[in-house]
Tab-separated table of C-alpha atoms and ligand atoms in Angstrom:
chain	number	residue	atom	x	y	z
A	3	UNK	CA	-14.059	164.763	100.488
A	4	UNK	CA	-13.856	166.055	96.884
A	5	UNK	CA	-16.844	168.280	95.892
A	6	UNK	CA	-17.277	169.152	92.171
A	7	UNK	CA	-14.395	171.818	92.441
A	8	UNK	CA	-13.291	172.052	96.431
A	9	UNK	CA	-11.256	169.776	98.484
A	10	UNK	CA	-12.312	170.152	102.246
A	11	UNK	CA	-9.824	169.262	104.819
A	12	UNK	CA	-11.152	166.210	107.297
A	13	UNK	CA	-8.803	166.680	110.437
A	14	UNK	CA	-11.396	167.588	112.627
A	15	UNK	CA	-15.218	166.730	112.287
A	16	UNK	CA	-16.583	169.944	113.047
A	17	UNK	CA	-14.213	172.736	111.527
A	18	UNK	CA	-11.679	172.739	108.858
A	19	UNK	CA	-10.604	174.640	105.554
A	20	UNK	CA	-11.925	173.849	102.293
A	21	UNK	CA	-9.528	174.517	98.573
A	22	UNK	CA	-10.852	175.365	95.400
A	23	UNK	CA	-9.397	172.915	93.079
A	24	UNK	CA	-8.469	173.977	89.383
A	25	UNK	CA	-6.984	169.965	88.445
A	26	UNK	CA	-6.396	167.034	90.306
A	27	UNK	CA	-2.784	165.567	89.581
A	28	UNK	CA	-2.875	162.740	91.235
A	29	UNK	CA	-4.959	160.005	93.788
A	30	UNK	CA	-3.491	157.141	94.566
A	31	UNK	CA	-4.412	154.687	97.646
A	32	UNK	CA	-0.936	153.410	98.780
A	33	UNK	CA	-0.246	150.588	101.163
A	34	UNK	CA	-0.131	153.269	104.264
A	35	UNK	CA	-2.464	156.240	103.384
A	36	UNK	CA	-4.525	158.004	100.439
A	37	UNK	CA	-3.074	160.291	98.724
A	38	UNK	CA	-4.038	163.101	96.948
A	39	UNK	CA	-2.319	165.980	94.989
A	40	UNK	CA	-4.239	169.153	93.303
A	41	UNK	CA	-3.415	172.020	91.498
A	42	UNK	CA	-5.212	175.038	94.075
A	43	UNK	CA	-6.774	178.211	92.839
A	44	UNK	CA	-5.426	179.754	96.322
A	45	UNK	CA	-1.761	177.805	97.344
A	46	UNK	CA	-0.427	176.660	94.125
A	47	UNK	CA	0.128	172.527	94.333
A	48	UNK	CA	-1.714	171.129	97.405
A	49	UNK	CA	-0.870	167.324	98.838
A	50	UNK	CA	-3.369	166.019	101.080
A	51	UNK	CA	-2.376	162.709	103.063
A	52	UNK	CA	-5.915	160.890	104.451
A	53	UNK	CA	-7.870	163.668	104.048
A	54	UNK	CA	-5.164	166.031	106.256
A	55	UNK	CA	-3.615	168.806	104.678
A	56	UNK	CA	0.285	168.387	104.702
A	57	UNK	CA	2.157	170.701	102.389
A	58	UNK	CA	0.926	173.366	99.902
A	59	UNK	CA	3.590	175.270	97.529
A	60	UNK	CA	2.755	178.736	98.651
A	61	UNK	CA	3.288	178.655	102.598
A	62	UNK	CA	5.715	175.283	103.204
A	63	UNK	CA	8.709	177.488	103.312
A	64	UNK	CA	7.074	178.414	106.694
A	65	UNK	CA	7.264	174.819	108.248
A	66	UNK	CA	10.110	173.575	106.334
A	67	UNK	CA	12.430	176.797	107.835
A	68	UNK	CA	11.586	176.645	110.790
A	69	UNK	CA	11.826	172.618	111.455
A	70	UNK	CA	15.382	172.761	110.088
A	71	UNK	CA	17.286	175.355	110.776
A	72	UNK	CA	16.299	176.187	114.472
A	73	UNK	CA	17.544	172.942	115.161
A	74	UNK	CA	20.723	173.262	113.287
A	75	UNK	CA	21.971	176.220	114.166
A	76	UNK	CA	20.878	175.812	118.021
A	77	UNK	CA	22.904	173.139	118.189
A	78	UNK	CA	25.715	174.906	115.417
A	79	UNK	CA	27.666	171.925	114.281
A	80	UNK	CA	25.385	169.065	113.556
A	81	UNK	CA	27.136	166.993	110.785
A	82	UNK	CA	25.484	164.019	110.929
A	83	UNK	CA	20.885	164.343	110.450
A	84	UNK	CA	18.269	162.202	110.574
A	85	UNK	CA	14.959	162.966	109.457
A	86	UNK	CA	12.033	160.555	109.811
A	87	UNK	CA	9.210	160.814	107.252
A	88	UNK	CA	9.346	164.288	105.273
A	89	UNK	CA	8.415	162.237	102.707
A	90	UNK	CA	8.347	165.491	100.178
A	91	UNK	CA	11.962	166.135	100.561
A	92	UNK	CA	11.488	169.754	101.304
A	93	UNK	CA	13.129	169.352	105.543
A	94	UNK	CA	16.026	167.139	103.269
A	95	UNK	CA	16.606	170.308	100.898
A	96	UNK	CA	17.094	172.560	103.658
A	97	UNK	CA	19.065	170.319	105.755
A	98	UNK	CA	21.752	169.950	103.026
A	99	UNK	CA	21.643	173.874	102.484
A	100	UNK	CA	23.617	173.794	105.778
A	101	UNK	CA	27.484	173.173	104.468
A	102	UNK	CA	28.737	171.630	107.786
A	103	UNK	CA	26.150	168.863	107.325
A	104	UNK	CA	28.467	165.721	106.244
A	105	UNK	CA	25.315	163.540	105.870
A	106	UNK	CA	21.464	163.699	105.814
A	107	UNK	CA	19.603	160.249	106.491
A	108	UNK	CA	15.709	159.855	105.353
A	109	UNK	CA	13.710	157.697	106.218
A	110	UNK	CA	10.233	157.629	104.879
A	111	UNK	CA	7.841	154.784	105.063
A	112	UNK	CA	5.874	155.652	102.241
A	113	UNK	CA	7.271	155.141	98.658
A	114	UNK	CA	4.686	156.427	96.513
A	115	UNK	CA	4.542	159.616	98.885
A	116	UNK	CA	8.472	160.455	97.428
A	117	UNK	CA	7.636	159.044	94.154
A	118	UNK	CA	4.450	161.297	93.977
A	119	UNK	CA	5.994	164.430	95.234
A	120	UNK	CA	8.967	164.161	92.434
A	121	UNK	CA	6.955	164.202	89.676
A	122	UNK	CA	4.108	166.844	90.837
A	123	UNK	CA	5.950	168.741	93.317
A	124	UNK	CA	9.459	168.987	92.266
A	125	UNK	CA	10.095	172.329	93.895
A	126	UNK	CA	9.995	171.348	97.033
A	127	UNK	CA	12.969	169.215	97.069
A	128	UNK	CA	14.754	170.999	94.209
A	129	UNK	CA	18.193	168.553	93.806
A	130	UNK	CA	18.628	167.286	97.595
A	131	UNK	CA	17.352	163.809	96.148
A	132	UNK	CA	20.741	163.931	93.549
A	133	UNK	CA	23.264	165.383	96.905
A	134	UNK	CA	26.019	162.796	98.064
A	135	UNK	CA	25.040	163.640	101.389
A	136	UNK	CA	21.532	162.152	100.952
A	137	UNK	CA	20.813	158.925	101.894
A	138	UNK	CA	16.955	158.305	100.806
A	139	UNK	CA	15.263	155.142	102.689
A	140	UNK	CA	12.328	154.032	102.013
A	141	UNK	CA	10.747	152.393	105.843
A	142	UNK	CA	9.658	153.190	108.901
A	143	UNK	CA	11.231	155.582	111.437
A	144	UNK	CA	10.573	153.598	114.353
A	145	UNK	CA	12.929	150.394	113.223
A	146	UNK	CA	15.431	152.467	111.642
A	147	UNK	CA	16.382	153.942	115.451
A	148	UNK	CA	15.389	150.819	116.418
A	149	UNK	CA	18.477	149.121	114.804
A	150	UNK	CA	21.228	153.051	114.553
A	151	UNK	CA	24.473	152.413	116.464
A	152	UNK	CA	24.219	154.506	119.448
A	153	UNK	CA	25.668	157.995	119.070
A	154	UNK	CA	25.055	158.058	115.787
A	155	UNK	CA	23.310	161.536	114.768
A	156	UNK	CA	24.072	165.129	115.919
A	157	UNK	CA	19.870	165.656	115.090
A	158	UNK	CA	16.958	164.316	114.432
A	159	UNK	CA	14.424	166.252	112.916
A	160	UNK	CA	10.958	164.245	112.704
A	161	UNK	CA	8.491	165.707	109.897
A	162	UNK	CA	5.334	162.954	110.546
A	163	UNK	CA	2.040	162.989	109.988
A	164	UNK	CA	-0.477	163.263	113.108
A	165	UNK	CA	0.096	160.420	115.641
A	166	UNK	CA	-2.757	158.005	113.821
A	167	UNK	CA	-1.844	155.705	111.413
A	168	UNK	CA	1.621	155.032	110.438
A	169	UNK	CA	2.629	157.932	112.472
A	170	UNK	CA	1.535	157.119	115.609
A	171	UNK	CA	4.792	155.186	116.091
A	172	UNK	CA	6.880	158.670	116.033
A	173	UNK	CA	5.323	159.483	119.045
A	174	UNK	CA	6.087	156.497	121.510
A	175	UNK	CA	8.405	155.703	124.598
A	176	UNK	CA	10.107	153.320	121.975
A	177	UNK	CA	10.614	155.602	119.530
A	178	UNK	CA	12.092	158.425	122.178
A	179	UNK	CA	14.226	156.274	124.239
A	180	UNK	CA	15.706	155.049	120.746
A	181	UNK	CA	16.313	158.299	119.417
A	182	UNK	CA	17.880	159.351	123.181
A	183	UNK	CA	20.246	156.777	122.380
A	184	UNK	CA	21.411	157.101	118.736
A	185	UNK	CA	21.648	161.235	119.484
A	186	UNK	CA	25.156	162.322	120.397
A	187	UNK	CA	25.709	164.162	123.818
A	188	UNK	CA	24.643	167.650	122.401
A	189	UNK	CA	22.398	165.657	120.444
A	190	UNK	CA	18.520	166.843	119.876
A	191	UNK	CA	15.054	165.936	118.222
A	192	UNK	CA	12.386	168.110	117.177
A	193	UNK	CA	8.886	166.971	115.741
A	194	UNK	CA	5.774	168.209	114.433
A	195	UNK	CA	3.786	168.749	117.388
A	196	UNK	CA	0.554	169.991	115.872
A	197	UNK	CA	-1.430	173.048	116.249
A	198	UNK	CA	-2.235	173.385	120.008
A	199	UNK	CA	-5.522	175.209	119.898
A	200	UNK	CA	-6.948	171.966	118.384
A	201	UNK	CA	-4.599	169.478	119.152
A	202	UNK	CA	-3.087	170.141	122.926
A	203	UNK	CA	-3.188	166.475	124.183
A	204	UNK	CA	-0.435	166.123	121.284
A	205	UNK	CA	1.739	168.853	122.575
A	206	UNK	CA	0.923	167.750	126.240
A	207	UNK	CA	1.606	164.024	125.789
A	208	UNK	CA	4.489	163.849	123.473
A	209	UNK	CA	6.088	165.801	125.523
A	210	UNK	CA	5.768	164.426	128.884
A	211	UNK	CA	7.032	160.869	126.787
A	212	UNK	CA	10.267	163.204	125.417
A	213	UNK	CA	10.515	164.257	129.186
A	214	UNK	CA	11.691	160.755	130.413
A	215	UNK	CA	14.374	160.389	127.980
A	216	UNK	CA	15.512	164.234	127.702
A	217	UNK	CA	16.689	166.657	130.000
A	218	UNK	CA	15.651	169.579	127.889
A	219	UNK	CA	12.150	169.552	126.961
A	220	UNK	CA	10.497	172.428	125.417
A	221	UNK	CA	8.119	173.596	121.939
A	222	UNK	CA	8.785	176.254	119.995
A	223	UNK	CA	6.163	177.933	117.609
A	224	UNK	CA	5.649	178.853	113.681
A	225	UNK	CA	2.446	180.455	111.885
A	226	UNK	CA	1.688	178.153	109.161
A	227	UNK	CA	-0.997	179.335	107.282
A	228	UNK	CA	-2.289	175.948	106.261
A	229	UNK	CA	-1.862	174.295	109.647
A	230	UNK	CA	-5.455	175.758	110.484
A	231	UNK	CA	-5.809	176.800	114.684
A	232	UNK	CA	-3.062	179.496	115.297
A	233	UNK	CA	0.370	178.626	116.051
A	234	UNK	CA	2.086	175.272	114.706
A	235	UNK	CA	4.168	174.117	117.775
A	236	UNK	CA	7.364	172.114	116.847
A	237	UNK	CA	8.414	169.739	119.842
A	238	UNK	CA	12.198	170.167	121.384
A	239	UNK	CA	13.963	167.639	123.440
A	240	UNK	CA	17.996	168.021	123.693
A	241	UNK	CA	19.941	166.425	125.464
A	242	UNK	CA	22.065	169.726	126.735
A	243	UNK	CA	20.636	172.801	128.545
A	244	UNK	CA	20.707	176.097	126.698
A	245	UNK	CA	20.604	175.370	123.168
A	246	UNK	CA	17.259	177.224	123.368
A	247	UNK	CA	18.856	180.329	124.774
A	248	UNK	CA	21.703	181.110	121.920
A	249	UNK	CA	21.910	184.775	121.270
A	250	UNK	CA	20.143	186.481	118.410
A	251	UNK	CA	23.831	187.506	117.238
A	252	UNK	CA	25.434	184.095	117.573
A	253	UNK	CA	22.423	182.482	115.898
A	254	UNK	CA	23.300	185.316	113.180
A	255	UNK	CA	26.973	184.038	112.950
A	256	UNK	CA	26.438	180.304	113.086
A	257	UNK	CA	23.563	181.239	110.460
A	258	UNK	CA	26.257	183.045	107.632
A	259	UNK	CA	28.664	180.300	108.579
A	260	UNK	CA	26.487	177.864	107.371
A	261	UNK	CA	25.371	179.384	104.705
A	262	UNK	CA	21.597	180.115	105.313
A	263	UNK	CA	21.328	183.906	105.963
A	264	UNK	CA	19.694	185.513	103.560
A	265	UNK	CA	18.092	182.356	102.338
A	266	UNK	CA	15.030	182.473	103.755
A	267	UNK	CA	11.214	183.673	103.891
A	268	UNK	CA	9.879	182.724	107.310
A	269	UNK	CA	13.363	182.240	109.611
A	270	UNK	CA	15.162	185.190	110.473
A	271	UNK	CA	17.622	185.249	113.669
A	272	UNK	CA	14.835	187.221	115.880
A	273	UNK	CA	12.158	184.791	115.087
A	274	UNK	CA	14.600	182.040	116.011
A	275	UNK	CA	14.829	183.488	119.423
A	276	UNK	CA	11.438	184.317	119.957
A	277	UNK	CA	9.801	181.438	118.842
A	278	UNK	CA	10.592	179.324	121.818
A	279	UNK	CA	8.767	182.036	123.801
A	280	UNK	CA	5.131	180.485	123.942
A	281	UNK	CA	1.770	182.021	124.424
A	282	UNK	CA	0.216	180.926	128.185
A	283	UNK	CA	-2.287	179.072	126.416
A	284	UNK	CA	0.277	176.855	124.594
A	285	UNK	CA	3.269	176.584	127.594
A	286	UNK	CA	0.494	175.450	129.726
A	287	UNK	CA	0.743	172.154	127.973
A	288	UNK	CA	4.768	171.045	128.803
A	289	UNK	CA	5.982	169.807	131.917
A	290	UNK	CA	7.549	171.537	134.662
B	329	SAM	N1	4.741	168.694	106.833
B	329	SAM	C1	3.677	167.746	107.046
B	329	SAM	C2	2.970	167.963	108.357
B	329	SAM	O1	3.504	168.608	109.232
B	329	SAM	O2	1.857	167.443	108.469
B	329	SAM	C3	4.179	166.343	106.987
B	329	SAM	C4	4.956	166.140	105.770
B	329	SAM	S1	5.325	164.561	105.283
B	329	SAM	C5	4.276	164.400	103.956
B	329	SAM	C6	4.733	163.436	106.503
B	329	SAM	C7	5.278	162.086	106.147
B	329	SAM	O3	5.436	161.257	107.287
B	329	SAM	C8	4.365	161.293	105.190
B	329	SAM	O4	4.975	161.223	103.927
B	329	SAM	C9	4.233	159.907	105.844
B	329	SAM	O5	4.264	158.859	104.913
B	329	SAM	C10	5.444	159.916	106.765
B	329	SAM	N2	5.358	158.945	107.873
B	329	SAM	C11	4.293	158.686	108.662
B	329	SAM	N3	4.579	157.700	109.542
B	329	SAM	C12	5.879	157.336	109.311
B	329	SAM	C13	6.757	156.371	109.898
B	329	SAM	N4	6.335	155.568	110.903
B	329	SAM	N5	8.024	156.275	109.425
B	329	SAM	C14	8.443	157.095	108.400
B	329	SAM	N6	7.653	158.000	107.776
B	329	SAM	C15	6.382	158.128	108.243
């Protein structure tokens, strides 16, 4: 809901956060969602997918860190990536910032979401759209593991919206016992798993479906400013035991190897580590 100069946030119905809007750039109603992006007083550029905020400029290094390179360098040489939706090419930019990453698959249902985010956001994704490694497709996550050869991917990393609408796919038996598949045998998946003080049943139920496919199933956590309710949890499901437990050192090591240390804002080696270990009040919420 757009008020003469704020932008509240409709995720829930009785609490959210509200922007002060200096310009509106764009609203357009595409075939899957609305879309809206603003110039903010507060967070520099703001997009806002059916009323949910889902990236600003000034805190998406947070997210986009931490849903990239935990998985990469837990697992240490993923070469072939998959990201479902991500749609502002930000999880893409830092995927290819890893130099043992042969080749970075996309696939994002919605168009007008990547076309929108080039021309009003173009910091986000900097140059991954132009990188050889890219491969941009435009449709939806759920058929393209429906129809990947088997063994296909060393990672998928799945940057969705909430599990309504067009997302709610990403977050189905189907979808999981797919991606089981098309992972290698170190393979893993991580997803947004929303912010558990407001959204548990997410956390709780996704990961109970990841449990029947995965042998390893586990969150880890990020502070996201804009992800309003405390801790952001990302979801973890590997297919190999310990990934979660790498040292702080060889995280370090895998981390220059590839390229990333001293890249980053949010991720450091330590906050790798400790992310995965979760407040009572969010571990409550995955299975035994
Ligand atoms: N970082 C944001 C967050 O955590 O809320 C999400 C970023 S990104 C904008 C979310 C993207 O997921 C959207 O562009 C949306 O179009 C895409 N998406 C939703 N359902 C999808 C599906 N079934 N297949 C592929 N992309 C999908």
């Amino acid at each position: 809901m757009t008020t003469d100069s704020w932008i509240n946030e409709c995720l829930y119905p009785d609490w959210g956060q509200r922007f002060m809007v200096t310009r509106e750039l764009a609203r357009v109603k595409s075939d899957f969602q609305d879309i809206v992006i603003f110039e903010s007083s507060s967070h520099g550029r703001v997009m806002v997918l059916d009323g949910v905020i889902q990236i600003t400029e000034r805190d998406e290094f947070v997210y986009q860190e931490m849903l990239t390179h935990v998985p990469l360098l837990a697992h240490g040489a993923a070469a072939n990536v998959l990201i479902i939706g991500a749609g502002d090419g930000g999880v893409l930019r830092r995927v290819l910032q890893h130099n043992n990453v042969n080749r970075a698959v996309m696939v994002e249902i919605d168009g007008e979401v990547i076309r929108l985010c080039k021309e009003y956001l173009p910091g986000i994704a900097g140059d991954a759209w132009n990188d050889p490694r890219a491969d941009v497709i435009v449709g939806d996550g759920i058929d393209y593991v429906k129809r990947a050869p088997d063994a296909s991917f060393d990672a998928i990393i799945v940057d969705s919206t909430d599990p309504i609408g067009v997302g709610e796919v990403l977050f189905t038996d189907e979808f999981y016992s797919n991606c089981a598949r098309i992972l290698t045998p170190s393979g893993l998946i991580v997803n947004q798993c929303g912010v558990p003080f407001m959204q548990a049943d997410e956390l709780r139920e996704t990961s109970a479906r990841r449990k029947q496919f995965f042998p390893h199933v586990t969150a880890y956590v990020a502070a996201v400013p804009t992800y309003v309710g405390g801790f952001m949890t990302l979801g973890w499901a590997a297919k190999a035991t310990g990934l979660t437990s790498v040292s702080v050192a060889d995280i370090r090591a895998r981390a220059a190897a590839a390229g990333i240390l001293g890249t980053t804002r949010y991720w450091t080696p330590e906050i790798h580590v400790g992310s995965f270990n979760l407040p009572p009040y969010i571990g409550q919420h995955l299975p035994g």
